[in-house]
Amino acid sequence: MGNTNKYILALDQGTTSSRAIVFDHHGQIVTSAQKPFEQLFPKPGWVEHDPNEIWSTQAGVAAEAVAKAGLNGQNIAAIGITNQRETTIVWDRITGQPVYNAIVWQDRRTSKFCDDLNEKGYAEAIRKKTGLVIDAYFSATKINWILENIPGTRQRAEKGELCFGTVDSWLTWKFTQGKIHITDVTNASRTMLFNIHTLQWDPELLKIFDIPLGMLPEVKSCSEIYCETATTLFATKIPIAGIAGDQQAALFGQLCTNEGMAKNTYGTGCFMVMNTGSKPVESKNNLLTTIGWKIGNNTTYALEGSVFVAGAAIQWLRDGINMISHSSESETLANQVTDNGGVYFVPALTGLGAPYWDQYARGTIVGITRGTTSAHITRAALESIAFQSYDVLKSMESDAGKPTLELRVDGGAVANNFLMQFQADICGSKVVRPQILETTALGAAYLAGLAVGFWDGLDDLKNHWAVDKTFSPGMEKSVIADYLKQWHKAVDRSRNWIEK
Ligand code: ADP
């Protein structure tokens, strides 16, 4: 099909940097480019980005990655976009100028609004429609904040003069010079305004959050030709043909395309997502129900659980208490001892995420004796990443009603073989590390490539799947039980620590 001189350009618009990767027909990376941008912290708990900088860095790295490969726009069969989710941008429909900075997913300014909604008893209704727990994390309260606090915006929004979008909407708008205002189902499912069952913006939710329907983007599938780029960046018009939020894109990039398959990303935190097939699974264990992707008329649902501090615990050993000088040293040190020596580290440095959701928990190291060394503490820190992931995985398995045979992994900390082996042992599942760890960008590339016929279908993609290393479980059941007993005891010690 004449694909030999054609490539897919994946744009990965993350929280701290914009990245672009050119993939070839075998799903291999040809070139990549990355540019960080400014993080704005106007007040404690507030996090903002300049939308124009998001655009300029993203456009810049797109051009750079293509140029580095010695290619031009004509060689790009399609563009796929993946992005930091929930981050909220509102802009003027005519001028394209943002009315305020992007309010980033981490921003906590609307926590009080969320507490009020919880007190008014909206939690169950919102969870039923959106699959989400009421939290400042999601877009709805952030849009409301802009309309309430930036003079004139409410009237303008009601007159249809303003557009809201997550970062994918903003980028497609910019790439088409304002011709289209769209998002995809995965990004929509994180706004808290989208009914994940009907796949529509929900009038009742719009009322609760006081947001005019007219400012919302049209919701599309994850893999279709949405538009062609205007010729601002490349001389040729290139189809934009895939969009998914970062975690969903990673699930697709890991080819977790069958029900029950799951991936875990080990970065600053851990993000675990499980494909639950064509029906949304309501969580009884405080996980989020979300949309995995929609291709054609088929919607795939997912369960999601996040651990707040994972790799960040290793960062803390390095930068906070100078116990190690490089993250990778954690593996060498952990291997110097035969076990954790009874030491358990609960890295609840910013509270505990799924399945505990305890914002009052704090970091705890227990079981210290006179024989404890830095090797034991480092080993306990690595083990804590695996224990926390275990807790999320078991919650997912319980919600989904079946065990996971293998966990596909990515993110910076998967370089650590000790951690990966311990994860396999504790979970009793295979842990599979693929050769290509850029799964987020790869997922966006796959979605775009499928839409333009660059790849023929899932079977074609599966041919590219290559394993770097599989870690098989081998620990005795009684040993696992002892570890888990102590771990959960340690978690109890960390909980509800600071005064409310
Ligand atoms: P993010 O995208 O969240 O910034 P990355 O996927 O780049 O994170 O992963 C970086 C994280 O992984 C850091 O927190 C770092 O401490 C941790 N990390 C990197 N290498 C190792 C290693 N060899 N062992 C353990 N942790 C590691």
Coordinates of C-alpha atoms in Angstrom, one line a residue, residues 148-484:
E148 CA -17.3 32.5 37.9
N149 CA -14.0 34.3 38.3
I150 CA -12.9 35.8 34.9
P151 CA -15.1 38.9 34.3
G152 CA -17.4 38.7 31.3
T153 CA -16.8 35.0 30.5
R154 CA -20.1 33.7 31.7
Q155 CA -22.1 36.0 29.4
R156 CA -19.7 35.3 26.5
A157 CA -20.0 31.6 27.1
E158 CA -23.8 31.8 27.1
K159 CA -23.8 33.8 23.9
G160 CA -21.7 31.0 22.3
E161 CA -18.6 33.1 22.0
L162 CA -16.3 30.8 24.0
C163 CA -15.0 27.3 23.5
F164 CA -13.9 24.9 26.2
G165 CA -11.5 22.1 25.4
T166 CA -9.0 19.7 26.9
V167 CA -5.6 19.8 25.4
D168 CA -6.5 17.6 22.4
S169 CA -9.3 20.0 21.5
W170 CA -7.0 23.0 21.8
L171 CA -4.3 21.3 19.6
T172 CA -6.7 20.3 16.8
W173 CA -8.2 23.8 16.9
K174 CA -4.8 25.3 16.5
F175 CA -3.7 22.8 13.8
T176 CA -6.8 23.7 11.8
Q177 CA -6.7 27.4 12.5
G178 CA -10.0 27.2 14.3
K179 CA -11.9 25.1 11.7
I180 CA -12.9 22.3 14.1
H181 CA -13.8 22.1 17.8
I182 CA -13.7 18.4 18.8
T183 CA -12.5 16.0 21.4
D184 CA -12.5 12.2 21.7
V185 CA -14.5 10.0 24.0
T186 CA -11.6 9.3 26.3
N187 CA -10.8 12.9 27.0
A188 CA -14.5 13.7 27.3
S189 CA -14.9 10.9 29.9
R190 CA -12.5 12.8 32.2
T191 CA -14.4 16.1 32.2
M192 CA -17.1 14.9 34.6
L193 CA -19.7 16.3 32.1
F194 CA -19.9 13.2 29.9
N195 CA -22.3 10.3 30.3
I196 CA -20.1 7.3 29.7
H197 CA -23.2 5.1 29.0
T198 CA -25.0 7.3 26.4
L199 CA -21.7 8.8 25.1
Q200 CA -23.3 12.3 25.2
W201 CA -22.7 15.5 27.2
D202 CA -25.1 15.2 30.1
P203 CA -27.7 18.0 30.5
E204 CA -28.1 17.3 34.3
L205 CA -24.4 17.5 34.9
L206 CA -24.1 20.7 32.8
K207 CA -26.7 22.1 35.1
I208 CA -25.0 21.0 38.3
F209 CA -21.7 22.6 37.2
D210 CA -23.5 25.5 35.5
I211 CA -21.8 25.2 32.2
P212 CA -23.4 26.1 28.8
L213 CA -23.6 23.2 26.3
G214 CA -22.6 25.6 23.5
M215 CA -19.0 25.9 24.7
L216 CA -18.3 22.1 24.6
P217 CA -16.6 20.4 21.7
E218 CA -18.2 17.7 19.5
V219 CA -17.2 14.3 20.7
K220 CA -15.6 11.9 18.3
S221 CA -14.2 8.4 18.3
C222 CA -10.5 7.7 18.9
S223 CA -9.6 6.6 15.4
E224 CA -11.1 8.5 12.4
I225 CA -10.0 11.3 10.1
Y226 CA -11.2 14.3 12.0
C227 CA -9.7 17.0 9.8
E228 CA -6.6 18.0 7.9
T229 CA -4.0 20.3 9.3
A230 CA -4.0 23.9 7.9
T231 CA -0.7 24.6 6.1
T232 CA 0.8 26.7 8.9
L233 CA 3.3 24.1 10.0
F234 CA 3.8 21.8 7.1
A235 CA 3.4 22.7 3.5
T236 CA 1.1 19.7 3.0
K237 CA -2.2 19.1 4.6
I238 CA -1.9 16.1 7.0
P239 CA -4.9 14.2 8.4
I240 CA -5.3 14.2 12.1
A241 CA -6.7 10.7 12.6
G242 CA -6.2 9.5 16.2
I243 CA -6.9 11.0 19.7
A244 CA -6.8 9.5 23.1
G245 CA -5.9 10.7 26.6
D246 CA -2.4 9.6 27.8
Q247 CA -3.4 6.6 30.0
Q248 CA -5.8 5.3 27.4
A249 CA -3.3 5.7 24.6
A250 CA -0.8 3.7 26.7
L251 CA -3.3 0.9 27.2
F252 CA -3.8 0.8 23.4
G253 CA -0.1 1.2 22.7
Q254 CA 0.5 -1.9 25.0
L255 CA -2.1 -3.6 22.8
C256 CA -4.2 -4.5 25.9
T257 CA -7.0 -5.0 23.4
N258 CA -8.7 -8.0 25.0
E259 CA -11.0 -7.8 28.1
G260 CA -9.0 -8.5 31.3
M261 CA -5.7 -7.2 29.9
A262 CA -4.0 -4.5 32.0
K263 CA -1.0 -2.1 31.9
N264 CA 0.8 -0.3 34.7
T265 CA 2.9 2.8 34.1
Y266 CA 5.7 3.3 36.7
G267 CA 6.6 6.9 36.7
T268 CA 6.4 9.6 39.4
G269 CA 3.2 7.7 40.4
C270 CA 1.7 4.5 39.0
F271 CA -1.2 4.5 36.6
M272 CA -2.9 1.2 36.2
V273 CA -5.6 0.7 33.6
M274 CA -7.5 -2.5 32.8
N275 CA -9.6 -3.2 29.7
T276 CA -13.0 -4.4 30.9
G277 CA -14.5 -5.0 27.4
S278 CA -17.7 -3.5 25.9
K279 CA -19.5 -2.8 29.2
P280 CA -18.5 -0.3 31.9
V281 CA -17.7 -2.0 35.2
E282 CA -18.9 -0.1 38.3
S283 CA -16.1 -0.2 40.9
K284 CA -16.8 -1.4 44.4
N285 CA -13.2 -0.6 45.4
N286 CA -12.9 3.1 44.7
L287 CA -11.5 2.8 41.2
L288 CA -12.6 5.0 38.3
T289 CA -14.7 3.7 35.5
T290 CA -13.6 5.2 32.2
I291 CA -13.6 4.9 28.5
G292 CA -10.6 3.0 27.0
W293 CA -11.3 3.9 23.4
K294 CA -14.0 3.9 20.7
I295 CA -13.1 2.6 17.3
G296 CA -15.9 2.6 14.7
N297 CA -19.0 2.0 16.7
N298 CA -17.3 -0.2 19.3
T299 CA -16.6 1.3 22.7
T300 CA -14.2 -0.3 25.1
Y301 CA -14.4 0.5 28.7
A302 CA -11.7 0.4 31.4
L303 CA -11.0 0.6 35.1
E304 CA -8.3 2.9 36.3
G305 CA -6.5 3.3 39.6
S306 CA -3.6 5.6 40.5
V307 CA -0.8 5.5 43.1
F308 CA 0.4 9.0 43.9
V309 CA 4.0 8.2 44.9
A310 CA 5.9 5.4 43.2
G311 CA 9.1 6.4 41.4
A312 CA 8.8 9.6 43.4
A313 CA 9.8 7.5 46.5
I314 CA 13.1 6.7 44.8
Q315 CA 13.4 10.4 43.9
W316 CA 13.0 11.2 47.6
L317 CA 15.7 8.7 48.6
R318 CA 17.9 10.5 46.0
D319 CA 17.1 14.2 46.4
G320 CA 15.3 14.4 49.8
I321 CA 17.6 12.3 52.0
N322 CA 20.6 11.7 49.7
M323 CA 20.6 7.9 50.3
I324 CA 21.4 7.2 46.7
S325 CA 22.9 9.4 43.9
H326 CA 21.0 7.9 40.9
S327 CA 17.6 6.2 40.7
S328 CA 19.3 3.1 39.2
E329 CA 21.5 2.7 42.3
S330 CA 18.3 1.7 44.1
E331 CA 18.5 -1.7 42.4
T332 CA 22.2 -2.3 43.3
L333 CA 21.5 -1.4 46.9
A334 CA 18.3 -3.5 47.2
N335 CA 20.2 -6.5 45.9
Q336 CA 22.9 -6.2 48.6
V337 CA 20.5 -7.6 51.1
T338 CA 18.6 -10.9 51.0
D339 CA 15.3 -9.3 52.2
N340 CA 13.8 -6.1 53.6
G341 CA 14.9 -7.1 57.1
G342 CA 11.4 -6.4 58.3
V343 CA 11.4 -2.8 57.1
Y344 CA 8.2 -1.5 55.4
F345 CA 8.0 1.9 53.8
V346 CA 4.6 3.4 53.0
P347 CA 5.3 6.3 50.8
A348 CA 2.1 8.2 51.5
L349 CA 4.1 11.5 51.0
T350 CA 1.0 13.2 49.6
G351 CA -1.6 10.9 51.0
L352 CA -2.7 7.6 49.6
G353 CA -4.5 7.1 46.2
A354 CA -6.5 4.1 45.1
P355 CA -7.9 2.0 46.7
Y356 CA -7.4 3.9 50.0
W357 CA -8.1 7.5 49.0
D358 CA -6.7 8.9 52.3
Q359 CA -5.5 12.5 51.9
Y360 CA -4.6 12.5 55.6
A361 CA -2.1 9.6 55.4
R362 CA 1.6 10.4 55.5
G363 CA 4.8 8.6 54.8
T364 CA 5.8 6.0 57.3
I365 CA 8.9 3.7 57.7
V366 CA 8.3 0.9 60.2
G367 CA 10.1 -2.2 61.5
I368 CA 13.5 -0.4 61.9
T369 CA 16.0 -2.2 64.2
R370 CA 19.7 -1.7 65.0
G371 CA 20.5 -3.9 62.1
T372 CA 18.6 -1.8 59.5
T373 CA 20.8 -0.3 56.8
S374 CA 20.2 2.0 53.8
A375 CA 20.0 -1.1 51.7
H376 CA 16.9 -2.3 53.7
I377 CA 15.2 1.1 53.4
T378 CA 15.9 1.3 49.7
R379 CA 14.6 -2.2 49.2
A380 CA 11.5 -1.3 51.2
A381 CA 11.0 1.7 49.0
L382 CA 11.1 -0.4 45.8
E383 CA 8.9 -3.0 47.4
S384 CA 6.3 -0.3 48.3
I385 CA 5.9 0.5 44.6
A386 CA 5.0 -3.1 44.0
F387 CA 2.8 -3.4 47.0
Q388 CA 0.8 -0.3 46.1
S389 CA 0.4 -1.6 42.6
Y390 CA -0.7 -5.0 44.0
D391 CA -3.4 -3.3 46.0
V392 CA -4.8 -1.6 42.9
L393 CA -4.5 -4.7 40.8
K394 CA -6.4 -6.8 43.3
S395 CA -9.1 -4.2 43.5
M396 CA -9.4 -4.3 39.7
E397 CA -9.5 -8.1 39.6
S398 CA -12.2 -8.0 42.3
D399 CA -14.3 -5.5 40.3
A400 CA -13.8 -7.3 37.0
G401 CA -14.4 -10.7 38.6
K402 CA -11.4 -12.4 37.1
P403 CA -7.6 -12.6 37.7
T404 CA -5.1 -10.9 35.4
L405 CA -2.7 -13.3 33.8
E406 CA -0.2 -10.7 32.8
L407 CA 0.6 -7.1 33.6
R408 CA 2.2 -5.1 30.8
V409 CA 4.5 -2.4 32.1
D410 CA 6.1 0.9 31.0
G411 CA 7.4 4.1 32.5
G412 CA 10.9 5.1 33.8
A413 CA 11.1 2.8 36.8
V414 CA 10.5 -0.4 34.8
A415 CA 14.3 -0.3 34.1
N416 CA 14.6 -1.7 37.6
N417 CA 14.7 -5.6 37.3
F418 CA 14.5 -6.1 41.0
L419 CA 11.2 -4.1 41.1
M420 CA 9.7 -6.0 38.1
Q421 CA 10.6 -9.4 39.6
F422 CA 9.2 -8.5 43.0
Q423 CA 6.0 -7.2 41.3
A424 CA 5.5 -10.5 39.5
D425 CA 6.2 -12.5 42.7
I426 CA 3.8 -10.5 44.8
C427 CA 1.0 -10.4 42.3
G428 CA 1.4 -14.0 41.1
S429 CA 1.1 -12.7 37.5
K430 CA 3.6 -12.4 34.7
V431 CA 5.0 -8.9 34.3
V432 CA 5.8 -8.2 30.7
R433 CA 8.2 -5.3 29.7
P434 CA 7.9 -4.5 26.0
Q435 CA 10.8 -3.4 23.8
I436 CA 9.2 -0.1 23.0
L437 CA 8.4 1.8 26.2
E438 CA 7.0 4.9 24.5
T439 CA 3.6 3.2 24.7
T440 CA 1.6 6.5 25.0
A441 CA 2.9 7.9 21.8
L442 CA 2.7 4.5 20.2
G443 CA -1.0 4.2 21.1
A444 CA -1.7 7.5 19.5
A445 CA 0.2 6.5 16.4
Y446 CA -1.7 3.2 16.2
L447 CA -5.1 4.9 16.5
A448 CA -4.1 7.4 13.7
G449 CA -2.5 4.7 11.5
L450 CA -5.5 2.4 11.7
A451 CA -7.9 5.3 10.6
V452 CA -5.9 6.0 7.4
G453 CA -5.2 2.4 6.5
F454 CA -1.5 2.7 7.3
W455 CA -2.0 -0.5 9.3
D456 CA -4.7 -3.0 8.4
G457 CA -6.1 -3.8 11.8
L458 CA -5.2 -5.2 15.3
D459 CA -3.6 -8.3 13.9
D460 CA -1.3 -6.2 11.9
L461 CA -0.3 -4.3 15.0
K462 CA 0.1 -7.4 17.0
N463 CA 2.9 -8.4 14.6
H464 CA 4.9 -5.5 15.9
W465 CA 4.5 -6.4 19.6
A466 CA 7.9 -7.4 20.9
V467 CA 8.8 -8.3 24.4
D468 CA 12.0 -7.1 26.1
K469 CA 11.7 -9.3 29.2
T470 CA 9.0 -11.4 30.9
F471 CA 9.2 -11.7 34.7
S472 CA 7.5 -14.8 36.0
P473 CA 6.1 -15.2 39.5
G474 CA 8.0 -17.7 41.7
M475 CA 7.5 -16.8 45.3
E476 CA 5.9 -19.3 47.7
K477 CA 2.3 -18.5 48.7
S478 CA 3.2 -18.4 52.4
V479 CA 6.0 -16.0 51.8
I480 CA 3.7 -13.7 49.8
A481 CA 1.1 -13.9 52.6
D482 CA 3.7 -12.8 55.2
Y483 CA 4.8 -9.9 53.1
L484 CA 1.3 -8.7 52.5

